[in-house]
Short mmCIF file of C-alpha atoms in Angstrom, two decimals:
data_model
loop_
_atom_site.label_atom_id
_atom_site.label_comp_id
_atom_site.label_asym_id
_atom_site.label_seq_id
_atom_site.Cartn_x
_atom_site.Cartn_y
_atom_site.Cartn_z
CA MET G 1 0.00 0.00 0.00
CA PHE G 2 1.56 3.29 -1.10
CA ARG G 3 1.35 5.85 1.68
CA THR G 4 3.27 8.56 3.46
CA ASN G 5 6.30 6.86 5.00
CA PRO G 6 5.53 6.83 8.75
CA LEU G 7 9.16 6.40 9.81
CA LYS G 8 10.46 9.15 7.56
CA ALA G 9 7.72 11.47 8.80
CA LYS G 10 8.67 10.86 12.45
CA LEU G 11 12.36 11.39 11.72
CA ALA G 12 11.56 14.65 9.93
CA ARG G 13 9.69 15.82 13.03
CA GLY G 14 12.73 15.07 15.17
CA GLU G 15 11.13 12.17 17.05
CA PRO G 16 13.36 9.36 18.37
CA THR G 17 12.37 6.10 16.70
CA LEU G 18 12.69 2.41 17.55
CA GLY G 19 12.95 -0.41 15.05
CA ALA G 20 13.16 -4.18 15.27
CA TRP G 21 14.60 -6.79 12.94
CA SER G 22 12.88 -9.76 11.38
CA THR G 23 15.06 -12.69 10.38
CA TRP G 24 12.10 -15.08 10.21
CA THR G 25 10.14 -13.05 7.62
CA HIS G 26 6.85 -14.31 9.03
CA ALA G 27 3.79 -12.11 8.68
CA ALA G 28 2.31 -13.06 12.07
CA SER G 29 5.44 -12.20 14.07
CA ILE G 30 5.86 -8.94 12.16
CA GLU G 31 2.21 -8.04 12.67
CA LEU G 32 2.61 -8.63 16.42
CA MET G 33 5.70 -6.41 16.57
CA ALA G 34 3.78 -3.68 14.73
CA MET G 35 0.91 -4.00 17.20
CA ALA G 36 3.44 -3.65 20.03
CA GLY G 37 4.33 -0.22 18.66
CA TYR G 38 7.66 -0.44 16.84
CA ASP G 39 8.20 2.44 14.43
CA ALA G 40 9.75 0.18 11.78
CA ILE G 41 10.53 -3.45 11.08
CA ILE G 42 13.69 -4.26 9.11
CA ILE G 43 13.12 -7.48 7.20
CA ASP G 44 16.59 -8.96 6.91
CA HIS G 45 17.52 -10.39 3.52
CA GLU G 46 21.21 -10.41 4.42
CA HIS G 47 20.97 -12.92 7.27
CA GLY G 48 17.27 -13.82 7.30
CA LEU G 49 15.19 -16.64 5.89
CA GLY G 50 12.60 -15.08 3.64
CA GLY G 51 12.21 -14.28 -0.04
CA LEU G 52 10.06 -11.89 -2.04
CA ALA G 53 6.73 -13.65 -1.55
CA GLU G 54 7.14 -13.89 2.22
CA THR G 55 8.33 -10.30 2.37
CA GLN G 56 5.29 -9.08 0.46
CA SER G 57 3.04 -10.87 2.96
CA CYS G 58 4.89 -9.11 5.78
CA LEU G 59 4.44 -5.73 4.12
CA GLN G 60 0.73 -6.43 3.73
CA ALA G 61 0.55 -7.16 7.47
CA LEU G 62 2.32 -3.87 8.23
CA SER G 63 0.05 -1.81 5.99
CA ALA G 64 -2.64 -1.74 8.70
CA HIS G 65 -0.24 -0.12 11.17
CA PRO G 66 1.89 3.05 11.39
CA THR G 67 5.00 0.86 11.25
CA ALA G 68 7.29 1.22 8.25
CA GLY G 69 8.43 -1.86 6.37
CA LEU G 70 12.15 -1.77 5.54
CA VAL G 71 14.36 -4.43 3.97
CA ARG G 72 18.08 -4.93 4.45
CA ILE G 73 19.24 -6.34 1.14
CA PRO G 74 22.42 -8.41 0.68
CA SER G 75 24.24 -5.84 -1.48
CA ALA G 76 23.70 -2.83 -3.73
CA ASP G 77 22.58 -5.05 -6.62
CA PRO G 78 20.27 -2.92 -8.82
CA ILE G 79 18.20 -5.93 -9.90
CA TYR G 80 17.60 -6.94 -6.28
CA ILE G 81 16.75 -3.34 -5.39
CA LYS G 82 14.26 -3.11 -8.27
CA ARG G 83 12.43 -6.27 -7.22
CA ILE G 84 12.32 -5.24 -3.57
CA LEU G 85 10.99 -1.78 -4.40
CA ASP G 86 8.28 -3.18 -6.66
CA ILE G 87 6.70 -5.11 -3.79
CA GLY G 88 6.30 -1.89 -1.82
CA VAL G 89 9.04 -1.53 0.79
CA GLU G 90 9.26 1.84 2.50
CA GLY G 91 13.00 1.77 2.95
CA ILE G 92 16.09 -0.16 1.96
CA MET G 93 19.27 -0.72 3.92
CA VAL G 94 22.48 -1.73 2.16
CA PRO G 95 25.17 -3.35 4.33
CA GLY G 96 28.88 -2.62 4.21
CA VAL G 97 28.88 0.62 2.21
CA GLU G 98 32.45 1.87 1.96
CA ASP G 99 32.50 4.58 -0.72
CA ALA G 100 30.48 7.25 -2.49
CA GLU G 101 30.38 5.23 -5.70
CA THR G 102 28.37 2.48 -4.02
CA ALA G 103 26.11 5.06 -2.39
CA ARG G 104 25.43 6.74 -5.73
CA ALA G 105 24.64 3.37 -7.32
CA MET G 106 22.17 2.62 -4.51
CA VAL G 107 20.33 5.87 -5.04
CA ALA G 108 20.30 5.53 -8.83
CA ALA G 109 18.76 2.05 -8.55
CA CYS G 110 15.95 3.54 -6.45
CA ARG G 111 15.07 6.37 -8.84
CA TYR G 112 13.14 6.31 -12.09
CA PRO G 113 14.69 7.98 -15.15
CA PRO G 114 15.81 10.67 -15.69
CA HIS G 115 16.99 10.76 -12.06
CA GLY G 116 18.11 7.13 -11.90
CA THR G 117 18.10 3.74 -13.55
CA ARG G 118 15.19 1.91 -11.92
CA GLY G 119 13.21 -0.26 -14.30
CA SER G 120 9.61 0.84 -14.75
CA ALA G 121 6.75 -1.43 -13.68
CA TYR G 122 4.81 1.16 -11.70
CA GLY G 123 1.73 0.50 -13.80
CA ILE G 124 1.25 -2.91 -12.19
CA ALA G 125 3.56 -3.34 -9.18
CA ARG G 126 2.20 -3.66 -5.65
CA ALA G 127 4.26 -0.60 -4.72
CA SER G 128 1.85 1.60 -6.72
CA ASN G 129 -1.24 -0.19 -5.37
CA TYR G 130 -1.06 -2.48 -8.40
CA GLY G 131 -1.24 0.52 -10.70
CA LEU G 132 -4.17 2.23 -9.00
CA ALA G 133 -1.78 4.96 -7.86
CA ALA G 134 0.65 4.61 -10.77
CA GLU G 135 1.39 8.22 -11.62
CA ARG G 136 1.40 9.36 -7.99
CA TYR G 137 3.85 6.60 -7.14
CA ARG G 138 6.06 7.41 -10.12
CA ASP G 139 6.20 11.08 -9.18
CA THR G 140 6.46 10.90 -5.38
CA SER G 141 7.96 7.53 -4.41
CA ALA G 142 11.50 8.92 -4.28
CA ALA G 143 10.46 11.39 -1.58
CA GLU G 144 8.85 8.67 0.54
CA LEU G 145 11.55 5.99 0.28
CA LEU G 146 14.14 5.88 3.09
CA ILE G 147 17.62 4.93 1.80
CA ILE G 148 20.04 3.73 4.47
CA ALA G 149 23.76 3.00 4.08
CA GLN G 150 25.30 0.80 6.75
CA ILE G 151 28.75 1.75 8.00
CA GLU G 152 30.35 -1.53 9.03
CA SER G 153 34.09 -1.33 8.35
CA VAL G 154 37.11 0.85 8.92
CA ALA G 155 36.95 1.85 5.25
CA GLY G 156 33.33 2.90 5.70
CA VAL G 157 34.19 5.00 8.75
CA LEU G 158 36.90 6.80 6.81
CA ALA G 159 34.43 7.49 3.99
CA VAL G 160 31.53 8.76 6.12
CA ASP G 161 31.76 12.30 4.79
CA GLU G 162 31.74 11.32 1.12
CA ILE G 163 28.95 8.75 1.58
CA ALA G 164 26.76 11.18 3.52
CA ALA G 165 27.28 13.83 0.85
CA VAL G 166 25.63 11.68 -1.84
CA ASP G 167 22.26 13.18 -2.71
CA GLY G 168 19.53 10.71 -1.79
CA ILE G 169 21.26 8.97 1.11
CA ASP G 170 18.93 9.57 4.04
CA MET G 171 20.60 7.74 6.91
CA LEU G 172 23.92 6.24 7.94
CA PHE G 173 23.55 3.25 10.25
CA VAL G 174 26.47 1.95 12.31
CA GLY G 175 26.84 -1.84 12.45
CA PRO G 176 29.18 -2.54 15.40
CA PHE G 177 29.69 -6.28 14.93
CA ASP G 178 31.07 -6.21 11.40
CA LEU G 179 32.93 -3.02 12.28
CA SER G 180 34.74 -4.88 15.04
CA GLY G 181 35.35 -7.73 12.61
CA SER G 182 37.02 -5.38 10.13
CA LEU G 183 39.60 -4.74 12.85
CA GLY G 184 40.17 -8.47 13.29
CA LYS G 185 38.48 -8.34 16.70
CA LEU G 186 34.96 -9.60 16.05
CA GLY G 187 32.63 -9.01 18.99
CA ARG G 188 35.44 -7.86 21.30
CA PHE G 189 33.69 -4.74 22.52
CA ASP G 190 35.94 -4.48 25.56
CA ASP G 191 38.91 -3.81 23.25
CA ARG G 192 40.08 -0.20 23.21
CA GLU G 193 40.60 -0.05 19.44
CA VAL G 194 37.12 -1.43 18.79
CA ARG G 195 35.51 1.01 21.21
CA ASP G 196 37.43 3.96 19.77
CA THR G 197 36.51 3.02 16.19
CA ILE G 198 32.81 2.71 17.01
CA ALA G 199 32.97 6.05 18.82
CA LYS G 200 34.70 7.62 15.82
CA ALA G 201 32.02 6.33 13.45
CA GLU G 202 29.23 7.60 15.67
CA ALA G 203 30.83 11.01 16.14
CA ALA G 204 31.32 11.45 12.40
CA ILE G 205 27.61 10.85 11.77
CA ARG G 206 26.26 12.63 14.84
CA ASP G 207 27.88 15.89 13.81
CA ARG G 208 26.09 15.99 10.44
CA ASP G 209 22.75 17.60 9.66
CA ASP G 210 22.31 16.17 6.14
CA VAL G 211 21.64 12.53 7.15
CA TRP G 212 19.85 10.82 9.99
CA PHE G 213 21.82 8.73 12.46
CA GLY G 214 20.89 5.08 12.98
CA ALA G 215 22.61 2.41 15.05
CA LEU G 216 22.46 -0.85 16.93
CA PRO G 217 23.03 -0.47 20.67
CA SER G 218 26.60 -1.36 21.59
CA LEU G 219 29.24 -0.84 24.26
CA ASP G 220 26.81 -1.70 27.07
CA ARG G 221 24.36 1.03 26.06
CA SER G 222 20.58 0.62 25.92
CA ALA G 223 18.38 1.91 23.13
CA ALA G 224 17.48 4.87 25.35
CA ASP G 225 21.18 5.54 25.99
CA MET G 226 21.75 5.65 22.24
CA VAL G 227 18.98 8.21 21.77
CA ALA G 228 20.47 10.32 24.56
CA GLU G 229 23.73 10.29 22.59
CA GLY G 230 22.10 11.58 19.42
CA VAL G 231 20.93 8.44 17.61
CA GLN G 232 17.63 9.07 15.83
CA PHE G 233 16.78 5.49 14.81
CA VAL G 234 17.70 2.56 17.05
CA ALA G 235 17.11 -0.99 15.84
CA ASN G 236 17.81 -3.46 18.60
CA ARG G 237 15.82 -6.67 19.04
CA SER G 238 14.55 -9.18 16.47
CA ASP G 239 11.70 -11.64 16.28
CA GLY G 240 14.25 -14.38 16.92
CA THR G 241 15.88 -12.79 19.97
CA LEU G 242 12.56 -11.74 21.47
CA MET G 243 11.22 -15.29 21.19
CA ARG G 244 14.49 -16.86 22.34
CA ASP G 245 14.82 -14.72 25.44
CA ALA G 246 11.16 -15.09 26.40
CA ALA G 247 11.32 -18.87 25.94
CA VAL G 248 14.55 -19.23 27.95
CA ALA G 249 13.12 -17.07 30.74
CA ASP G 250 9.85 -19.02 30.82
CA VAL G 251 11.57 -22.39 31.02
CA GLY G 252 14.06 -21.05 33.59
CA ASP G 253 11.28 -19.68 35.79
CA PHE G 254 9.48 -23.01 35.64
CA ARG G 255 12.58 -25.05 36.55
CA THR G 256 13.46 -22.66 39.39
CA ALA G 257 9.95 -22.84 40.80
CA LEU G 258 10.04 -26.64 40.75
CA LYS G 259 13.23 -26.71 42.80
CA GLY G 260 11.49 -24.94 45.64
CA MET G 261 8.51 -27.26 45.72
CA ALA G 262 8.27 -30.18 48.09
CA PRO G 263 7.71 -33.54 46.38
CA ARG G 264 4.17 -34.93 46.65
#
């Protein structure tokens, strides 16, 4: 369903926003997260399970809620971007962006000619309400789409200024795990070099007024801590981690309660 992008509208108003990830790409779990009040769900095509059909079902579930449907795609492949956009996503996230050339290619793949290279199926695609809003979608979709470049390597940190300067890039999103991996210290967030590099990436984005600042919580900070430090979009939990942690806690509570009970 083509509509005003609810996440982009909140960001434009200066509201702090909270997202969640979906690696399961299941419409019921995504619908539940939307009902819980998340501002956006990022359907993960880099590490997740789903394909286009499942993703479209998820977007249909989200259309009844003021929760934006985003997709993290595996790379800046223009064919992949075209297919994802045609099913009606409200934002794309590209992992591991390290230079302005990649950022420009991302934006071009999201724009119809003469402003880009996106193939034209707006007369029939779900994104344009199956053609019922064809011309409106053609003329205004670029303004509604949120384009996010993930900064996940030392090279990406060094190129923050040139990536952010690309017209059409709306947000830079720091990925701390792969960033630590690019230093050869994957997940070692107690390491001084890792901490300093994450801080450098965040500072480089925080000081800009031409892109929004997104991040995963890291370095023992909560989502609220991240907002207090200038992050405008925090994406923390996922359908998988929410279910895992709730299940482990439920089983643990049960086993603990049994230990305190006298045998009958």
